[in-house]
Coordinates of N, CA and C in Angstrom, one line a residue:
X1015 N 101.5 85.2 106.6 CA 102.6 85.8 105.9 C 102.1 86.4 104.6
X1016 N 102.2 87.6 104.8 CA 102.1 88.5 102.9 C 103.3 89.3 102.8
X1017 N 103.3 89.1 101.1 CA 104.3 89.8 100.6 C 103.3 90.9 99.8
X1018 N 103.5 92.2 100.7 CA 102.4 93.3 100.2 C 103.5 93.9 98.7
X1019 N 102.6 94.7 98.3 CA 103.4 95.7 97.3 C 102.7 97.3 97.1
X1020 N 103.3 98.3 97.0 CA 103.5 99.4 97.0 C 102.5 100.2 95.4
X1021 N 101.0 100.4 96.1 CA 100.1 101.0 94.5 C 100.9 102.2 94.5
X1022 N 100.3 102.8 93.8 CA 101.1 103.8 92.8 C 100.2 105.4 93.5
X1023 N 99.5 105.1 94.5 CA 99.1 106.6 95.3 C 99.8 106.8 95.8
X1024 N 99.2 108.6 96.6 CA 100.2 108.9 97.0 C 100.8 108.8 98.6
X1025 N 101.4 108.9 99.2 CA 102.0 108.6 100.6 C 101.5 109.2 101.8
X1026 N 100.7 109.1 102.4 CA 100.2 109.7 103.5 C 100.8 109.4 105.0
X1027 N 101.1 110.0 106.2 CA 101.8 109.4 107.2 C 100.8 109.7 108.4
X1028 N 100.5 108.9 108.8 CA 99.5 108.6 109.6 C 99.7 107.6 111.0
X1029 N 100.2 107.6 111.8 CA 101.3 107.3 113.0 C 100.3 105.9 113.7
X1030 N 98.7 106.3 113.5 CA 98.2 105.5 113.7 C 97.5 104.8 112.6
X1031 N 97.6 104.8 111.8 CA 97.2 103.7 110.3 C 98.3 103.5 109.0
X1032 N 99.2 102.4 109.3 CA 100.5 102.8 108.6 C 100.5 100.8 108.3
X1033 N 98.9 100.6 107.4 CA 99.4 99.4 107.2 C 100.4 99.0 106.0
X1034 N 101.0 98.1 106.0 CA 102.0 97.3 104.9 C 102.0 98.4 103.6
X1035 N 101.0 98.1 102.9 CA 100.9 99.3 101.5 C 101.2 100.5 102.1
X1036 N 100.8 101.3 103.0 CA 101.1 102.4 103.2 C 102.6 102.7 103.3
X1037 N 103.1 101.5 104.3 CA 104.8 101.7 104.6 C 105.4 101.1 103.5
X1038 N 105.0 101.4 102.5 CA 105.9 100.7 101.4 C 106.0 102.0 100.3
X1039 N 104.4 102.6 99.9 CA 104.4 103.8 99.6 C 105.0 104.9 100.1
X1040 N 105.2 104.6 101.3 CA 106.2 106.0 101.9 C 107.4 106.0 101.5
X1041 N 107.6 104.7 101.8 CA 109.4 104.3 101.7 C 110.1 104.5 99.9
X1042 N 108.6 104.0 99.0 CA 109.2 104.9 97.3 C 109.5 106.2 97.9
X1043 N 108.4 106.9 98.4 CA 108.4 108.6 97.9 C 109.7 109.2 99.2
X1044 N 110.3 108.4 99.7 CA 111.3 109.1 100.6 C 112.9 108.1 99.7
X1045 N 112.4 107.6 98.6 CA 114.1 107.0 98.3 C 113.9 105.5 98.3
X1046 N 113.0 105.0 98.2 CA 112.9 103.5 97.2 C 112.7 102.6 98.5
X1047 N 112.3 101.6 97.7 CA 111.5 100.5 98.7 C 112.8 99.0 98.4
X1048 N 113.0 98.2 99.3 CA 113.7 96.9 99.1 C 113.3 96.3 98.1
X1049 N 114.2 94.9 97.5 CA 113.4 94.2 96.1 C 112.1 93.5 96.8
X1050 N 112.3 92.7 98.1 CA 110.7 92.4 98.6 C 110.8 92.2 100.2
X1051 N 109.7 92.7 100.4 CA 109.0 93.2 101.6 C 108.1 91.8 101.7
X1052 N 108.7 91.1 103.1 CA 107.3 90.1 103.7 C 107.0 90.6 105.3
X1053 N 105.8 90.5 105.9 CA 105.1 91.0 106.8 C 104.5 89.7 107.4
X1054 N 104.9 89.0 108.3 CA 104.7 88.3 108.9 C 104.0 89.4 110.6
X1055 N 102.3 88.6 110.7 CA 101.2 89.5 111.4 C 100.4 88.8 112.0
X1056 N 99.3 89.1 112.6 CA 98.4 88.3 113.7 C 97.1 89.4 113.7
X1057 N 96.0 89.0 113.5 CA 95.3 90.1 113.8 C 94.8 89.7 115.2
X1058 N 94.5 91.1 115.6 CA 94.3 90.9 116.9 C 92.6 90.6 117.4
X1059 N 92.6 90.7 118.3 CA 91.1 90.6 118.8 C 90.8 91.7 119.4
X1060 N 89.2 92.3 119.1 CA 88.8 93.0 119.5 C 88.1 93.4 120.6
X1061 N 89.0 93.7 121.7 CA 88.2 93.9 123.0 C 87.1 95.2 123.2
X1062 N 86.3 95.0 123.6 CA 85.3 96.4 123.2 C 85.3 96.3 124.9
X1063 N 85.7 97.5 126.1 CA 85.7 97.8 126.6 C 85.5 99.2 127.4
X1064 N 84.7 99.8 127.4 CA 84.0 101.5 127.7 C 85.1 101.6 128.2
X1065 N 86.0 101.3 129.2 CA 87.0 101.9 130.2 C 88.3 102.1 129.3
X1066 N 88.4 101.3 128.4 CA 89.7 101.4 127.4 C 89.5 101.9 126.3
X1067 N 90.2 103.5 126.3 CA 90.0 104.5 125.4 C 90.6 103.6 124.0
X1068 N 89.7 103.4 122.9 CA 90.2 103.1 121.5 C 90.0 102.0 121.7
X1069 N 90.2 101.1 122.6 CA 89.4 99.4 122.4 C 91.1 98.7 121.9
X1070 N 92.1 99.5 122.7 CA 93.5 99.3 122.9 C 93.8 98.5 123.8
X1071 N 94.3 97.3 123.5 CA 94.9 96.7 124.8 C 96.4 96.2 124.5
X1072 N 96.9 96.2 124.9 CA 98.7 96.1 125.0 C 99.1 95.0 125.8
X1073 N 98.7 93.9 125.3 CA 98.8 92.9 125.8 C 98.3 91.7 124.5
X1074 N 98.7 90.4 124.6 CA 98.3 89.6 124.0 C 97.4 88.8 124.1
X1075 N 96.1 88.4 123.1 CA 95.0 87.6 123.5 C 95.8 86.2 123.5
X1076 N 94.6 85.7 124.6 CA 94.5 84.1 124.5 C 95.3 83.5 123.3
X1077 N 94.5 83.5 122.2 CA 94.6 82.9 120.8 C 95.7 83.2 120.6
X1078 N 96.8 84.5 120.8 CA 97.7 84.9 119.7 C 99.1 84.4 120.6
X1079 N 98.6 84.3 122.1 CA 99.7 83.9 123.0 C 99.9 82.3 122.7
X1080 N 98.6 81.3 122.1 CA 99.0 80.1 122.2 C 99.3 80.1 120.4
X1081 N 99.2 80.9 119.5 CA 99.6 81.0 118.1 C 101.6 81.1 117.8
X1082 N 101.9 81.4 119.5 CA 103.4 82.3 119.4 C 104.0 81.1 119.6
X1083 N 103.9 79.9 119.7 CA 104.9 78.4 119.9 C 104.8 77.8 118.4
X1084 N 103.5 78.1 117.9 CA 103.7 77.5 116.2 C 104.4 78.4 115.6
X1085 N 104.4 79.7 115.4 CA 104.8 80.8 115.0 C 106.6 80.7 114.4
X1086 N 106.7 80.7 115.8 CA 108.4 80.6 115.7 C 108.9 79.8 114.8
X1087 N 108.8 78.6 115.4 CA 109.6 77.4 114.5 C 109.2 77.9 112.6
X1088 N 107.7 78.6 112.5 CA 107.6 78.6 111.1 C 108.5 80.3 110.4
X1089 N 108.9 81.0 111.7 CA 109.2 82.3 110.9 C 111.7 81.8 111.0
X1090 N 111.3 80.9 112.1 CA 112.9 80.4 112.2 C 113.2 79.7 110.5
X1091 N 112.3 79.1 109.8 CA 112.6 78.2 108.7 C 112.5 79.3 107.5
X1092 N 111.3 80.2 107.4 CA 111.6 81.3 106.7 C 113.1 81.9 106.7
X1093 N 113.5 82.5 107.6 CA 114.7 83.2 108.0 C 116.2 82.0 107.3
X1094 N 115.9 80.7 107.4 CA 116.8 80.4 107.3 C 116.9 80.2 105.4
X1095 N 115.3 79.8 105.2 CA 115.9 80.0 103.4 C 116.0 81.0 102.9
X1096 N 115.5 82.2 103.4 CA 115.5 83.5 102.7 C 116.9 83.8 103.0
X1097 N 118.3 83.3 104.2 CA 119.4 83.2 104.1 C 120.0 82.3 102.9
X1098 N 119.4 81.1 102.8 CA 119.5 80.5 102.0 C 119.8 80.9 100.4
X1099 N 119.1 81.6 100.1 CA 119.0 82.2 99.0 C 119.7 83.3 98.7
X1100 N 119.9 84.3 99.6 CA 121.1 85.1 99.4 C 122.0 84.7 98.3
X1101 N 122.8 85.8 97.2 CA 123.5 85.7 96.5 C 124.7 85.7 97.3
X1102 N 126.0 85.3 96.8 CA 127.2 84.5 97.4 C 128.0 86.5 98.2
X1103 N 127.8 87.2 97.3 CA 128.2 88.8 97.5 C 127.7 89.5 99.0
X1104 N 126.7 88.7 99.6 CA 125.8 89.5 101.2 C 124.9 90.6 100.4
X1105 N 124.7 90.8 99.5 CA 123.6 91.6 98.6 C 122.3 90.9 98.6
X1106 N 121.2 91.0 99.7 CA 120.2 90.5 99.6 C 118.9 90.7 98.2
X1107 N 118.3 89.7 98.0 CA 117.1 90.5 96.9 C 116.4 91.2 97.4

């Protein structure tokens, strides 16, 4: 879990390279970004395979399929204090 933030360059839109900073930098220069942004992510594994253009696979590794049972229970308890926290108004920070 990171709570990225938004440097002060400028916005580039790039469909295939649009990590966290990037999508935060866009989102100022198109009309402002939320009070805070978390990115809950996995990096993936790199399959190097000649037959698969870009070393793309669309599918989940081993590791990240048995990462998805701890996962939950820890992004369900996030979700519930970050409800938690909410001011009394539904105006999130």
């Amino acid at each position: 879990l990171i709570e990225p933030t938004a440097d002060e360059g400028e916005a580039e839109i790039d469909t295939h390279g649009m990590d966290p900073v990037r999508v935060l930098r866009l989102a100022r220069e198109l009309g402002g970004t939320p009070a805070r942004t978390l990115v809950l992510a996995c990096e993936p594994a790199r399959i190097v395979d000649p037959e698969i253009e870009n070393d793309v696979v669309a599918e989940l590794s081993a590791p990240v399929r048995l990462a998805v049972d701890e996962a939950v229970p820890a992004v369900r308890s996030l979700v519930e204090e970050l409800l938690a926290d909410q001011p009394k108004g539904g105006e999130g920070r």
